[in-house]
PDB file of C-alpha atoms in Angstrom:
ATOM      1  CA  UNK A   1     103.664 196.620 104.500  1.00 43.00           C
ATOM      2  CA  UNK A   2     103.684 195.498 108.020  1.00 41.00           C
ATOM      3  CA  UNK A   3     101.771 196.385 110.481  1.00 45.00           C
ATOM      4  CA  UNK A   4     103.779 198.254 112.867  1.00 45.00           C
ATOM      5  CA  UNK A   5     104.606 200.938 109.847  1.00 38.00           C
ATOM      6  CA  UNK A   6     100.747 201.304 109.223  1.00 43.00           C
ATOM      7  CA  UNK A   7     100.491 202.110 112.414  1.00 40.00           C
ATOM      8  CA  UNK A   8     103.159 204.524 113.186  1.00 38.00           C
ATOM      9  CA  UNK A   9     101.824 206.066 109.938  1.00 39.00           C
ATOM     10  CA  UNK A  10      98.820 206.126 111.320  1.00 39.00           C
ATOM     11  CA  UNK A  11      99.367 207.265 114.128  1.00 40.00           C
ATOM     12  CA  UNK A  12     101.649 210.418 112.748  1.00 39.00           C
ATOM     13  CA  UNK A  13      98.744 211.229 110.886  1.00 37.00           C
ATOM     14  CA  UNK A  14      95.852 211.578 113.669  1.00 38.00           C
ATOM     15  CA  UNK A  15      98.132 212.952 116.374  1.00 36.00           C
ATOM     16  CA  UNK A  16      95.777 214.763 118.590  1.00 34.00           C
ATOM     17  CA  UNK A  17      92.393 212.413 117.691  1.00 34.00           C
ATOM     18  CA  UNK A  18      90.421 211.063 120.043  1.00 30.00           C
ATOM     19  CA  UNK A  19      89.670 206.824 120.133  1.00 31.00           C
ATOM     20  CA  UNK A  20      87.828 204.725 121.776  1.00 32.00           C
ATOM     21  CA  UNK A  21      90.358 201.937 122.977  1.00 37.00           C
ATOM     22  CA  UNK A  22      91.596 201.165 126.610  1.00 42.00           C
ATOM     23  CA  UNK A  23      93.709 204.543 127.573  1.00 44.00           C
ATOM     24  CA  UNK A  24      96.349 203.917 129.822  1.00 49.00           C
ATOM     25  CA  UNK A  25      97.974 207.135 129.463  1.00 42.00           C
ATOM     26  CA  UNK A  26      97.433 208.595 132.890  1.00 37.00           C
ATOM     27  CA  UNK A  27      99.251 205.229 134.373  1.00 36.00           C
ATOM     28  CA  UNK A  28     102.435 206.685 137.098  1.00 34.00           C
ATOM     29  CA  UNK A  29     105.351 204.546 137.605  1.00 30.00           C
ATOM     30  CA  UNK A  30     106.116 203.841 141.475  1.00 29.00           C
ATOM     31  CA  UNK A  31     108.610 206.273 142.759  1.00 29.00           C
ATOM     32  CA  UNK A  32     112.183 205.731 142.118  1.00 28.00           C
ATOM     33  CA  UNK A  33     111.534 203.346 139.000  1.00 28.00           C
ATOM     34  CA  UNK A  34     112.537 203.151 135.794  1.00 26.00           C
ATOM     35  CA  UNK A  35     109.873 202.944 133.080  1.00 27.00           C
ATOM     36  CA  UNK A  36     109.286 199.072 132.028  1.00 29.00           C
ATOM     37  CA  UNK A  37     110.844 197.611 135.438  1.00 31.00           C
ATOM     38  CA  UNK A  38     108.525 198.188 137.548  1.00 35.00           C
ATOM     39  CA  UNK A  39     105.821 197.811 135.728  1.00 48.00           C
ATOM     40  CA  UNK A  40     103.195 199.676 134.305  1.00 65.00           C
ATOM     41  CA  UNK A  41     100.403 200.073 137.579  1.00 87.00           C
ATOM     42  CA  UNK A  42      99.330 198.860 140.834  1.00 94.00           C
ATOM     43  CA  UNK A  43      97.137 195.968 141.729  1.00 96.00           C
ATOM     44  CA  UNK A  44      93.764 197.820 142.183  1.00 96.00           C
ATOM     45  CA  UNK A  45      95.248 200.012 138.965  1.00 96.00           C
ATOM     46  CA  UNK A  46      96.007 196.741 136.278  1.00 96.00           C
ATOM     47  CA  UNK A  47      92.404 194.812 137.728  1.00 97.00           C
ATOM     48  CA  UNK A  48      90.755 198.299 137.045  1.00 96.00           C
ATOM     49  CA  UNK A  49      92.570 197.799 133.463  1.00 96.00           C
ATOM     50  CA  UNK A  50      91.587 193.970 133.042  1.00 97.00           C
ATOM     51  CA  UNK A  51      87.948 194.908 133.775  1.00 97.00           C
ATOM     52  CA  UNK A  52      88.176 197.734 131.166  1.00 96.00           C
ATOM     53  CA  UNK A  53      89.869 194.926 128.403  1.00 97.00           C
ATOM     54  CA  UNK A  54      87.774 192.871 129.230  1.00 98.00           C
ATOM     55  CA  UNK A  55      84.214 194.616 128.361  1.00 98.00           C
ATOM     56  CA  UNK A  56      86.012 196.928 125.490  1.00 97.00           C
ATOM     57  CA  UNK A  57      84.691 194.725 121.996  1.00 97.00           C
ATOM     58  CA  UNK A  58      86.105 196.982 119.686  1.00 97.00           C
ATOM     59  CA  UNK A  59      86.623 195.243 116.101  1.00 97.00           C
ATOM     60  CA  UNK A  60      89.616 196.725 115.660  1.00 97.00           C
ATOM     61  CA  UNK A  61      92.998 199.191 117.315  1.00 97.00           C
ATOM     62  CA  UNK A  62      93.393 202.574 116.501  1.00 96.00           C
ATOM     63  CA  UNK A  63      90.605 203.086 113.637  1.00 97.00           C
ATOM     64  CA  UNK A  64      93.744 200.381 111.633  1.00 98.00           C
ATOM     65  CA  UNK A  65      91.903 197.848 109.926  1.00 98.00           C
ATOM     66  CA  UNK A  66      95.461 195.841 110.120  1.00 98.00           C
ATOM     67  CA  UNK A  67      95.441 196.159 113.613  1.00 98.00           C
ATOM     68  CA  UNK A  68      93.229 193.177 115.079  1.00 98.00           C
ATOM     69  CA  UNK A  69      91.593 193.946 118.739  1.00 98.00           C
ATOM     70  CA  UNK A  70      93.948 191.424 120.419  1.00 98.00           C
ATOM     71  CA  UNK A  71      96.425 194.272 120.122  1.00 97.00           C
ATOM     72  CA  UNK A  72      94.508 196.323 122.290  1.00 97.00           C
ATOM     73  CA  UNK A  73      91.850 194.976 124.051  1.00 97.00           C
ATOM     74  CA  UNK A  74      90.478 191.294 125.560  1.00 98.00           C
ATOM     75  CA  UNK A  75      92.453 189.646 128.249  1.00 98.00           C
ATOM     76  CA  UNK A  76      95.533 187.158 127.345  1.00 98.00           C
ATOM     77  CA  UNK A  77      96.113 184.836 129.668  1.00 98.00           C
ATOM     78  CA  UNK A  78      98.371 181.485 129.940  1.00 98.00           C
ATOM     79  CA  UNK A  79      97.152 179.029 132.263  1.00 98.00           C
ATOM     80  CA  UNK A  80     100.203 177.427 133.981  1.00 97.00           C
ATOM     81  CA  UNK A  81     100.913 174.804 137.415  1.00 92.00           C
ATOM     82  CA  UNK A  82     104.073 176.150 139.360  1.00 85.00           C
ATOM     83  CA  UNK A  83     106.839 173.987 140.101  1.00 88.00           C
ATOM     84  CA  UNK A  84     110.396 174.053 141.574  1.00 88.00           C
ATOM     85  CA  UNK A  85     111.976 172.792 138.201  1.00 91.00           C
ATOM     86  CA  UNK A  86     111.287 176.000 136.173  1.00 94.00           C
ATOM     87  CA  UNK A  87     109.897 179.387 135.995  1.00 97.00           C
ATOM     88  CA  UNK A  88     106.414 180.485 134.577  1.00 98.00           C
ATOM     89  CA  UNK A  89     107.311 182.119 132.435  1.00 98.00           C
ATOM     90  CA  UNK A  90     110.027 179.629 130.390  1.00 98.00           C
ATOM     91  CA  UNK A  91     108.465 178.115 127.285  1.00 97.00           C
ATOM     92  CA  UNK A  92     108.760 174.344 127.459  1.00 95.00           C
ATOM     93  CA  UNK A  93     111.677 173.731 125.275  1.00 94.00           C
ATOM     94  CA  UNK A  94     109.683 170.613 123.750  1.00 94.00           C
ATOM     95  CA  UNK A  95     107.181 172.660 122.333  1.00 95.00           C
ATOM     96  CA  UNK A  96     107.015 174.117 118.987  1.00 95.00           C
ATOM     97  CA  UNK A  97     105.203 177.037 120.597  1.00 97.00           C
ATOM     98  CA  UNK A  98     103.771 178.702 123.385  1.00 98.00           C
ATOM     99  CA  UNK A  99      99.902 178.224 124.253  1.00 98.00           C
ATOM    100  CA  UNK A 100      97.433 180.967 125.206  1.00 98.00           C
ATOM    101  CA  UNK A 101      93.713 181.908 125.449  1.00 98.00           C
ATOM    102  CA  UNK A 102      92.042 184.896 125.061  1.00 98.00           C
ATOM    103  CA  UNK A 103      89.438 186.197 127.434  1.00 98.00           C
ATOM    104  CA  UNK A 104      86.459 189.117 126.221  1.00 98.00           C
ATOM    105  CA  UNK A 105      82.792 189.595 126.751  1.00 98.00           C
ATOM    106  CA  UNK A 106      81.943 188.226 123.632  1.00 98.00           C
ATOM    107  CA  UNK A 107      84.846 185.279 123.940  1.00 98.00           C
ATOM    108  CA  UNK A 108      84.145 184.104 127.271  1.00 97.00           C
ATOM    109  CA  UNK A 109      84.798 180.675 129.063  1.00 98.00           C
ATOM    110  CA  UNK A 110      84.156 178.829 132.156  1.00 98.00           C
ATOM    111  CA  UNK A 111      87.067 177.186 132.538  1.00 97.00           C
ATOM    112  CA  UNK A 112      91.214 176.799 132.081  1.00 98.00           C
ATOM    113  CA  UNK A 113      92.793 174.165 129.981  1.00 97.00           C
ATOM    114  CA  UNK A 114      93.618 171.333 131.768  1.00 96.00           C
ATOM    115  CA  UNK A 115      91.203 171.958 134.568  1.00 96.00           C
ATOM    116  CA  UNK A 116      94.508 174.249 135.936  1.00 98.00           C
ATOM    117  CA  UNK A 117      93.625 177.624 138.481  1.00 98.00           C
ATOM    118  CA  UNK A 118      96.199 179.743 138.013  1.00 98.00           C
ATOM    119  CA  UNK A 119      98.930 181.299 135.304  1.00 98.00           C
ATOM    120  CA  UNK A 120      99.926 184.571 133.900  1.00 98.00           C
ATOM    121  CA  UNK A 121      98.561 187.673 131.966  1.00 98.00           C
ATOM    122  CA  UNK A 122     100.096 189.760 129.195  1.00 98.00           C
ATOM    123  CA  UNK A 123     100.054 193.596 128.535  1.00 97.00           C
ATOM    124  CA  UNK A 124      97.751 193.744 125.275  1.00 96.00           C
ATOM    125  CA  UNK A 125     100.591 194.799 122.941  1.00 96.00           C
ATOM    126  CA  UNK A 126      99.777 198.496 122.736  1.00 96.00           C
ATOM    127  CA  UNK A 127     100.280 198.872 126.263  1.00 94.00           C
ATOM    128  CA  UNK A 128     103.293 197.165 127.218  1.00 95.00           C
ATOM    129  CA  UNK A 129     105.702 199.060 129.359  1.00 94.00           C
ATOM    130  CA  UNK A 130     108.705 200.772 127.592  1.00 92.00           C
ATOM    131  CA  UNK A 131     111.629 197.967 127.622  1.00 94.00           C
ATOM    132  CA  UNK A 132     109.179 194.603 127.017  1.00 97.00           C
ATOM    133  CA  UNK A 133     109.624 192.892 123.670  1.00 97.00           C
ATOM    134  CA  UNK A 134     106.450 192.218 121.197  1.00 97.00           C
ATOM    135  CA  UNK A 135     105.528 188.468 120.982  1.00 98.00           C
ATOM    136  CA  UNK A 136     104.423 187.365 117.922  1.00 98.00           C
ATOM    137  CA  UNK A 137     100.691 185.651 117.703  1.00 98.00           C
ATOM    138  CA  UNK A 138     100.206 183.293 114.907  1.00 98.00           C
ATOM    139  CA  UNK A 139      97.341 181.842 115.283  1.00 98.00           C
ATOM    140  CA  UNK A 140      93.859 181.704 116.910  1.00 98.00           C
ATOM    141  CA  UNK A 141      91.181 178.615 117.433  1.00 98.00           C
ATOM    142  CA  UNK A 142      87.494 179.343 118.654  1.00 98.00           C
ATOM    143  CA  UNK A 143      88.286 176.151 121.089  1.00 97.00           C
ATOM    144  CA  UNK A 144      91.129 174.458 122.054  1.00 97.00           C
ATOM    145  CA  UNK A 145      93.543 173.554 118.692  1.00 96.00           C
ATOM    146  CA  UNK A 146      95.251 170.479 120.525  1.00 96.00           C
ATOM    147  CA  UNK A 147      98.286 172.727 119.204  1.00 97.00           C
ATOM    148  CA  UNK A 148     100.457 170.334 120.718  1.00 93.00           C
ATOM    149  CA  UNK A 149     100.411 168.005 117.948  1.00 94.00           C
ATOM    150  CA  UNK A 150     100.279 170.243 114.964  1.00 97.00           C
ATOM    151  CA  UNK A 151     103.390 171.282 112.906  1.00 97.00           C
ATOM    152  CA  UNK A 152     103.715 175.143 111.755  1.00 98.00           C
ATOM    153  CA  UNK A 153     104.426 176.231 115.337  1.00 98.00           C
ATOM    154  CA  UNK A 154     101.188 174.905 116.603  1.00 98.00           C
ATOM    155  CA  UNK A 155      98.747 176.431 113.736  1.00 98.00           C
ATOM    156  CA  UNK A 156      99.243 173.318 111.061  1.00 98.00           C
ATOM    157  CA  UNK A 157      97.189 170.472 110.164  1.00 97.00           C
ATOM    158  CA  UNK A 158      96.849 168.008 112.937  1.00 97.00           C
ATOM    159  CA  UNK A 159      98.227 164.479 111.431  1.00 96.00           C
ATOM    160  CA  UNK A 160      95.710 162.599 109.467  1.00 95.00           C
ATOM    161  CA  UNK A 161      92.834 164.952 109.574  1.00 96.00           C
ATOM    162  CA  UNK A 162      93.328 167.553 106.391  1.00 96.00           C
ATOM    163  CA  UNK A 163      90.134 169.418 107.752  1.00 95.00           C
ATOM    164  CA  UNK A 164      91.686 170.958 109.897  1.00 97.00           C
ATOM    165  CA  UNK A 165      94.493 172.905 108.255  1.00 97.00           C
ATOM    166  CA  UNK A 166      94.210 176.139 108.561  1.00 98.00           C
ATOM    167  CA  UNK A 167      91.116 177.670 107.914  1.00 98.00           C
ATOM    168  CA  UNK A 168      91.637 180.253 105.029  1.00 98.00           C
ATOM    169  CA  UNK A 169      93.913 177.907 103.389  1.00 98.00           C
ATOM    170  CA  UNK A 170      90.103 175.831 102.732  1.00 97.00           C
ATOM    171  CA  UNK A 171      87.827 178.668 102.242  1.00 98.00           C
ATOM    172  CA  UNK A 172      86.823 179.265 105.765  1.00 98.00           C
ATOM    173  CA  UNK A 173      86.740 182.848 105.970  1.00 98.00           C
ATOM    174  CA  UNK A 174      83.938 184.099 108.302  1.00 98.00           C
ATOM    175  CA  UNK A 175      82.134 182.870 111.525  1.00 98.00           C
ATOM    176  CA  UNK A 176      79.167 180.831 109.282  1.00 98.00           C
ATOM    177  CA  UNK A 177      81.885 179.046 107.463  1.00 98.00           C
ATOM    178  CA  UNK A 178      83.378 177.801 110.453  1.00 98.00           C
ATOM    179  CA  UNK A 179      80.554 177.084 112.553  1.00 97.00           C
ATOM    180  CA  UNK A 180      79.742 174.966 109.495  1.00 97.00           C
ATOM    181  CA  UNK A 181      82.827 173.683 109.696  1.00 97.00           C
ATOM    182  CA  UNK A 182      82.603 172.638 113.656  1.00 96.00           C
ATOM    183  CA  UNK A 183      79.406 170.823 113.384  1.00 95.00           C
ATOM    184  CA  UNK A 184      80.845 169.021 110.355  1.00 95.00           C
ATOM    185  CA  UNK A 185      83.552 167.528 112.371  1.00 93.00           C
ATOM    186  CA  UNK A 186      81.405 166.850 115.211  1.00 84.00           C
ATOM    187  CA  UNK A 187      83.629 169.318 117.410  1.00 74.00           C
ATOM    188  CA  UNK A 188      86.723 167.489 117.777  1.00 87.00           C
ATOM    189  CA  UNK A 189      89.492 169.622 118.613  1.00 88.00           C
ATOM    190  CA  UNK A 190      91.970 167.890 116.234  1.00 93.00           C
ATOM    191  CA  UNK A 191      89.699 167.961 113.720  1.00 96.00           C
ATOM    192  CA  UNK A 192      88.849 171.685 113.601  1.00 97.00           C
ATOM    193  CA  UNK A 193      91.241 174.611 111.653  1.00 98.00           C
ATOM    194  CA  UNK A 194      92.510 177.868 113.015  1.00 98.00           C
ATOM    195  CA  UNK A 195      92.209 180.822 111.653  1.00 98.00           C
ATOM    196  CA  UNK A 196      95.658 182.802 110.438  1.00 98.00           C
ATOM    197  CA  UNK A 197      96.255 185.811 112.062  1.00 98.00           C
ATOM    198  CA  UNK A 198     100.013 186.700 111.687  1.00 98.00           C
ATOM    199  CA  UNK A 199     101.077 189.903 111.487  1.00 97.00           C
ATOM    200  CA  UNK A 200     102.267 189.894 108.025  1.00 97.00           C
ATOM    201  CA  UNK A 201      98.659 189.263 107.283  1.00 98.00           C
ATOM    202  CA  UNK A 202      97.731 192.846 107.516  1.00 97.00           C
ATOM    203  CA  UNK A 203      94.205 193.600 107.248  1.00 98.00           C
ATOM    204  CA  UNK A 204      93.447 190.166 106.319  1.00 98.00           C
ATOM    205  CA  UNK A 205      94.807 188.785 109.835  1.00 98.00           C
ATOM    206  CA  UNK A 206      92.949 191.346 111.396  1.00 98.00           C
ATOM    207  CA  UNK A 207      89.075 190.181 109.517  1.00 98.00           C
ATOM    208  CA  UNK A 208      90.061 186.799 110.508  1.00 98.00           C
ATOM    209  CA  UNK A 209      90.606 187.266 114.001  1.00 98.00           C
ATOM    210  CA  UNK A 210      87.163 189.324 113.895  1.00 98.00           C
ATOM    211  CA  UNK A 211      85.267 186.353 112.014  1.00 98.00           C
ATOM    212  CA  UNK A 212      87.112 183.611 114.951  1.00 98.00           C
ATOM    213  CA  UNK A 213      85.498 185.402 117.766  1.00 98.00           C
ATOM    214  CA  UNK A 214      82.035 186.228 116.468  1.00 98.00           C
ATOM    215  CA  UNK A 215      82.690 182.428 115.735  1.00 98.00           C
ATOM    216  CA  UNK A 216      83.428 181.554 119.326  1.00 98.00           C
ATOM    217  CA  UNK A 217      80.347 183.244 120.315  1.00 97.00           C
ATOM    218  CA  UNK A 218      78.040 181.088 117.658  1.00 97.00           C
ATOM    219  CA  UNK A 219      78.912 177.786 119.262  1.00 96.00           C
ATOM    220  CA  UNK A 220      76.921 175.671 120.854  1.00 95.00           C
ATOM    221  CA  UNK A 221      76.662 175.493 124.821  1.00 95.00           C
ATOM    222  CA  UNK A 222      78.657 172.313 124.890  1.00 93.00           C
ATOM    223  CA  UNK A 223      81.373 174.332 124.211  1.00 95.00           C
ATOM    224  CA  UNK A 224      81.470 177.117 126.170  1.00 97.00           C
ATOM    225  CA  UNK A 225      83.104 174.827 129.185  1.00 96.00           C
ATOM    226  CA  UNK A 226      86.593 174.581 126.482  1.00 96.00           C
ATOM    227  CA  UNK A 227      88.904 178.042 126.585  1.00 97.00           C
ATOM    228  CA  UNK A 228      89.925 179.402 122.946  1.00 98.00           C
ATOM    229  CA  UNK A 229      93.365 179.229 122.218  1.00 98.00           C
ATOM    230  CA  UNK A 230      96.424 181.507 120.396  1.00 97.00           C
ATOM    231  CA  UNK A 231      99.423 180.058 119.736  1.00 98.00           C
ATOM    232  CA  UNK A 232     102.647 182.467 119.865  1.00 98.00           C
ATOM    233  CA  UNK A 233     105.395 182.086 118.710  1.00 98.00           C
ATOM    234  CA  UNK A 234     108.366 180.760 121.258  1.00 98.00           C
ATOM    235  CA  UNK A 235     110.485 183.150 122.928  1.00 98.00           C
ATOM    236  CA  UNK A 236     114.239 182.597 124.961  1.00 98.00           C
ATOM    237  CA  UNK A 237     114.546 181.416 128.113  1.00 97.00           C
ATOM    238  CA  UNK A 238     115.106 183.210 131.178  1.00 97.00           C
ATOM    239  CA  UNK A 239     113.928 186.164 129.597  1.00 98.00           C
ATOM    240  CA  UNK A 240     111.601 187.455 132.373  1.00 98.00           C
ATOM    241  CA  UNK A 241     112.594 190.918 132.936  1.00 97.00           C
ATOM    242  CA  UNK A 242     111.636 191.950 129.117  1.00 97.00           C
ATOM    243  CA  UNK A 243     108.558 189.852 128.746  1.00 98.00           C
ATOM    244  CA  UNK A 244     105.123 192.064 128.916  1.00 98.00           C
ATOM    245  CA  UNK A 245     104.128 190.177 131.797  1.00 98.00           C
ATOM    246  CA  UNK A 246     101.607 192.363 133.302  1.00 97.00           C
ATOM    247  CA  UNK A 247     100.011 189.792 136.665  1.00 98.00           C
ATOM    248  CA  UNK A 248      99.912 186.454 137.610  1.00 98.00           C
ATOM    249  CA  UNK A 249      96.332 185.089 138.511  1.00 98.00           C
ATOM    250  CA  UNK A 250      94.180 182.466 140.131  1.00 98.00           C
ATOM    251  CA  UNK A 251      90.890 181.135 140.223  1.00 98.00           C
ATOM    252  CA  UNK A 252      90.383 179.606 143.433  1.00 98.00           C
ATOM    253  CA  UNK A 253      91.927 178.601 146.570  1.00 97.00           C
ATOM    254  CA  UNK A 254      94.079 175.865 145.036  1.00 96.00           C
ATOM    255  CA  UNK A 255      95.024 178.428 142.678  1.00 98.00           C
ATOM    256  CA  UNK A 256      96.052 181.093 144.747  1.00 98.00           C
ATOM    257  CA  UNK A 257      99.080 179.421 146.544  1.00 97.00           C
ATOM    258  CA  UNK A 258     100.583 179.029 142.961  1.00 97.00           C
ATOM    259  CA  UNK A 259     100.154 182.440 141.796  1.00 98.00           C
ATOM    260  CA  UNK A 260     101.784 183.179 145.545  1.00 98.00           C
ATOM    261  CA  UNK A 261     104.770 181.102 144.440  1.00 97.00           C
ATOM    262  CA  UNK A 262     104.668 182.819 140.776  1.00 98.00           C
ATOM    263  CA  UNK A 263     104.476 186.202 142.022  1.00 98.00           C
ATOM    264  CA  UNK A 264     107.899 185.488 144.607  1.00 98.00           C
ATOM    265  CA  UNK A 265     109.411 183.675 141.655  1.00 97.00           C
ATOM    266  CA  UNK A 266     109.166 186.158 139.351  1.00 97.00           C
ATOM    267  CA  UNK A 267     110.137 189.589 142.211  1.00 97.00           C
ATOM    268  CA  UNK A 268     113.191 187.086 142.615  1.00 97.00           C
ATOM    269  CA  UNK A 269     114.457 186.474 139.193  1.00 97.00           C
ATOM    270  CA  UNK A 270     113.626 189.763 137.182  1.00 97.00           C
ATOM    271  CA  UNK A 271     113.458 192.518 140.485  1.00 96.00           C
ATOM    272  CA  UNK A 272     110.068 192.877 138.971  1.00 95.00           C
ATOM    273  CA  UNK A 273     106.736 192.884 141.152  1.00 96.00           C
ATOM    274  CA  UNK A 274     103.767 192.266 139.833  1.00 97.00           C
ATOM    275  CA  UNK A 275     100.288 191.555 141.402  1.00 97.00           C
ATOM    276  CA  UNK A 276      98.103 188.643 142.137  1.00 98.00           C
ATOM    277  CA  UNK A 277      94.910 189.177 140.146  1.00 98.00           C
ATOM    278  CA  UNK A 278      91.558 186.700 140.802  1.00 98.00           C
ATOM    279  CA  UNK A 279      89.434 186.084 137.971  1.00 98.00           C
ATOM    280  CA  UNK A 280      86.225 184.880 138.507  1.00 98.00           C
ATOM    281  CA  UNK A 281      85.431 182.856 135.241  1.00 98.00           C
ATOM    282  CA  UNK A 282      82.137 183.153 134.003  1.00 98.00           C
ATOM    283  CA  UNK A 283      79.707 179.845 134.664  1.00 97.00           C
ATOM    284  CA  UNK A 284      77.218 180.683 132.177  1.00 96.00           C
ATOM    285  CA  UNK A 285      77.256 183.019 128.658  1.00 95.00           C
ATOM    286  CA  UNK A 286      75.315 185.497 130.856  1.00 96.00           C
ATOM    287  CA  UNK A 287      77.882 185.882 133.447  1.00 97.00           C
ATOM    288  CA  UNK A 288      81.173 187.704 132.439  1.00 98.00           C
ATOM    289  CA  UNK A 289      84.248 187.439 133.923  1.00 98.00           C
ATOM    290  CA  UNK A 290      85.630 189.248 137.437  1.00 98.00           C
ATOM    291  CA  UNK A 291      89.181 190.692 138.147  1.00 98.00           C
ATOM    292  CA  UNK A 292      89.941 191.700 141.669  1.00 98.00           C
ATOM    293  CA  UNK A 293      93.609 192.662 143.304  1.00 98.00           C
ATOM    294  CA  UNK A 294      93.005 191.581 147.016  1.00 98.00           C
ATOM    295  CA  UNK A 295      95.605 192.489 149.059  1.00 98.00           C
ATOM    296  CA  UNK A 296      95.306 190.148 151.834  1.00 98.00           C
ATOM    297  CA  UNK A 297      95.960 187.230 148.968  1.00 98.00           C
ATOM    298  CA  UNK A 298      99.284 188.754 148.016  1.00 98.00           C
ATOM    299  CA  UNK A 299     102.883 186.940 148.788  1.00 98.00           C
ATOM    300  CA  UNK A 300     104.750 189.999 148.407  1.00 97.00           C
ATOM    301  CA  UNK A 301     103.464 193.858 148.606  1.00 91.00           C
ATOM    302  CA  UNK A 302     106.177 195.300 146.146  1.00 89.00           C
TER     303      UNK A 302
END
């Protein structure tokens, strides 16, 4: 069954029950828009949101054991360098997939892959505006997958190194296993599996997205300077205007003229503003991450 039936289901059959997930419900559309063009908030509105997805650690979306917390909670973010040549928000048409990490108070890092400062965030799927398609995440890796060079869409077995195919495919089912697992292989990123978490998985997807973060937060301190990684699958081109695109961010200085450019970019091609969010990444596991919408840094106002 997949998961979007359970959840309908479920959702038919608790009409009326309280949770305890991010609530979004009370979120107005600016005057004069249509629902899923506009968006879904203003700045201060989707940083107040971030913050709240950020420190919500629920296990799972909805009371659904087949629905895994990246559904509803946790910040997804794609770190990305503007350029003249193409838009954000394009998939590289070289790659077999598209590369994100996933930000949380108990899957935090210090910095972006690459050493880059700024990209893009997505609506957690539950709360995407009315109009933006579902993208499909296939995978996840407690550290960086080096995705690039794996077949399967990104979540294979890295040539050469049959450790690290994917991880319930060789018994590596919870966090122990694959912290066992990552000192094994001294840590290499090529070297290390992913855990399975498509949605056909069900429950099953949903455990081992559970077992990959409590992983992430077992590894040693050398690691917590290396972002986690989801690989999704690859969507059209030049679809901007459905994609649940919900900011563009930076990190720093050098990052915020690139989200300035990204945030134009996007208002141009789709008729869609969204806001320029700054994340302060956390230096050390006792920090946690910040999300502020500062006006003054802001290319465009709507």
């Amino acid at each position: 069954m997949k998961r979007q039936f359970c959840i309908v289901l479920f959702l038919l059959l608790t009409a009326g029950c309280a949770t305890h997930e991010l609530d979004r419900s009370t979120i107005d559309e600016p005057s004069g828009q249509a629902v899923g063009v506009q968006g879904a908030g203003t700045g201060p509105e989707i940083a107040a949101y971030l913050t709240e997805a950020y420190n919500n650690v629920l296990t799972m979306c909805r009371n659904n054991p087949s629905a895994p917390s990246f559904l509803c909670t946790g910040v997804t973010l794609r770190a990305t360098q503007h350029s003249t040549q193409f838009h954000f928000w394009n998939p590289n048409p070289a790659s077999t997939g598209v590369s994100f990490s996933w930000l949380r108070k108990d899957a935090k890092f210090s910095k972006l892959v690459f050493g880059y400062n700024n990209g893009f965030i997505l609506y957690p799927d539950f709360f995407k505006p009315t109009g933006k398609i579902a993208l499909a995440v296939l995978c996840f890796f407690p550290v960086d997958g080096a995705t690039d060079h794996r077949p399967d869409e990104g979540c294979g077995q890295y040539p050469n190194r049959p450790n690290s195919r994917p991880c319930q495919s060789q018994g590596i089912t919870t966090a122990a296993h694959y912290i066992a697992h990552f000192n094994a292989n001294a840590g290499m990123y090529g070297a290390l599996c992913g855990f399975d978490v498509r949605d056909e998985l069900d429950e099953r997807g949903a455990v081992a997205f559970t077992e990959g973060v409590k992983a992430q937060g077992q590894l040693p301190a050398s690691a917590f300077g290396t972002q986690n990684e989801f690989r999704v699958r690859k969507w059209a081109q030049n679809i901007g205007q459905t994609l649940p695109i919900e900011a563009v961010f930076y990190i720093n200085d050098t990052g915020k003229v690139g989200a300035q450019y990204d945030q134009r970019d996007f208002k141009t091609q789709t008729g869609i503003w969204i806001p320029m969010i700054k994340i302060t990444l956390p230096q050390t596991a006792a920090n946690d991450a910040r999300f502020e919408f500062i006006p003054a840094d802001q290319a465009i106002s709507s």
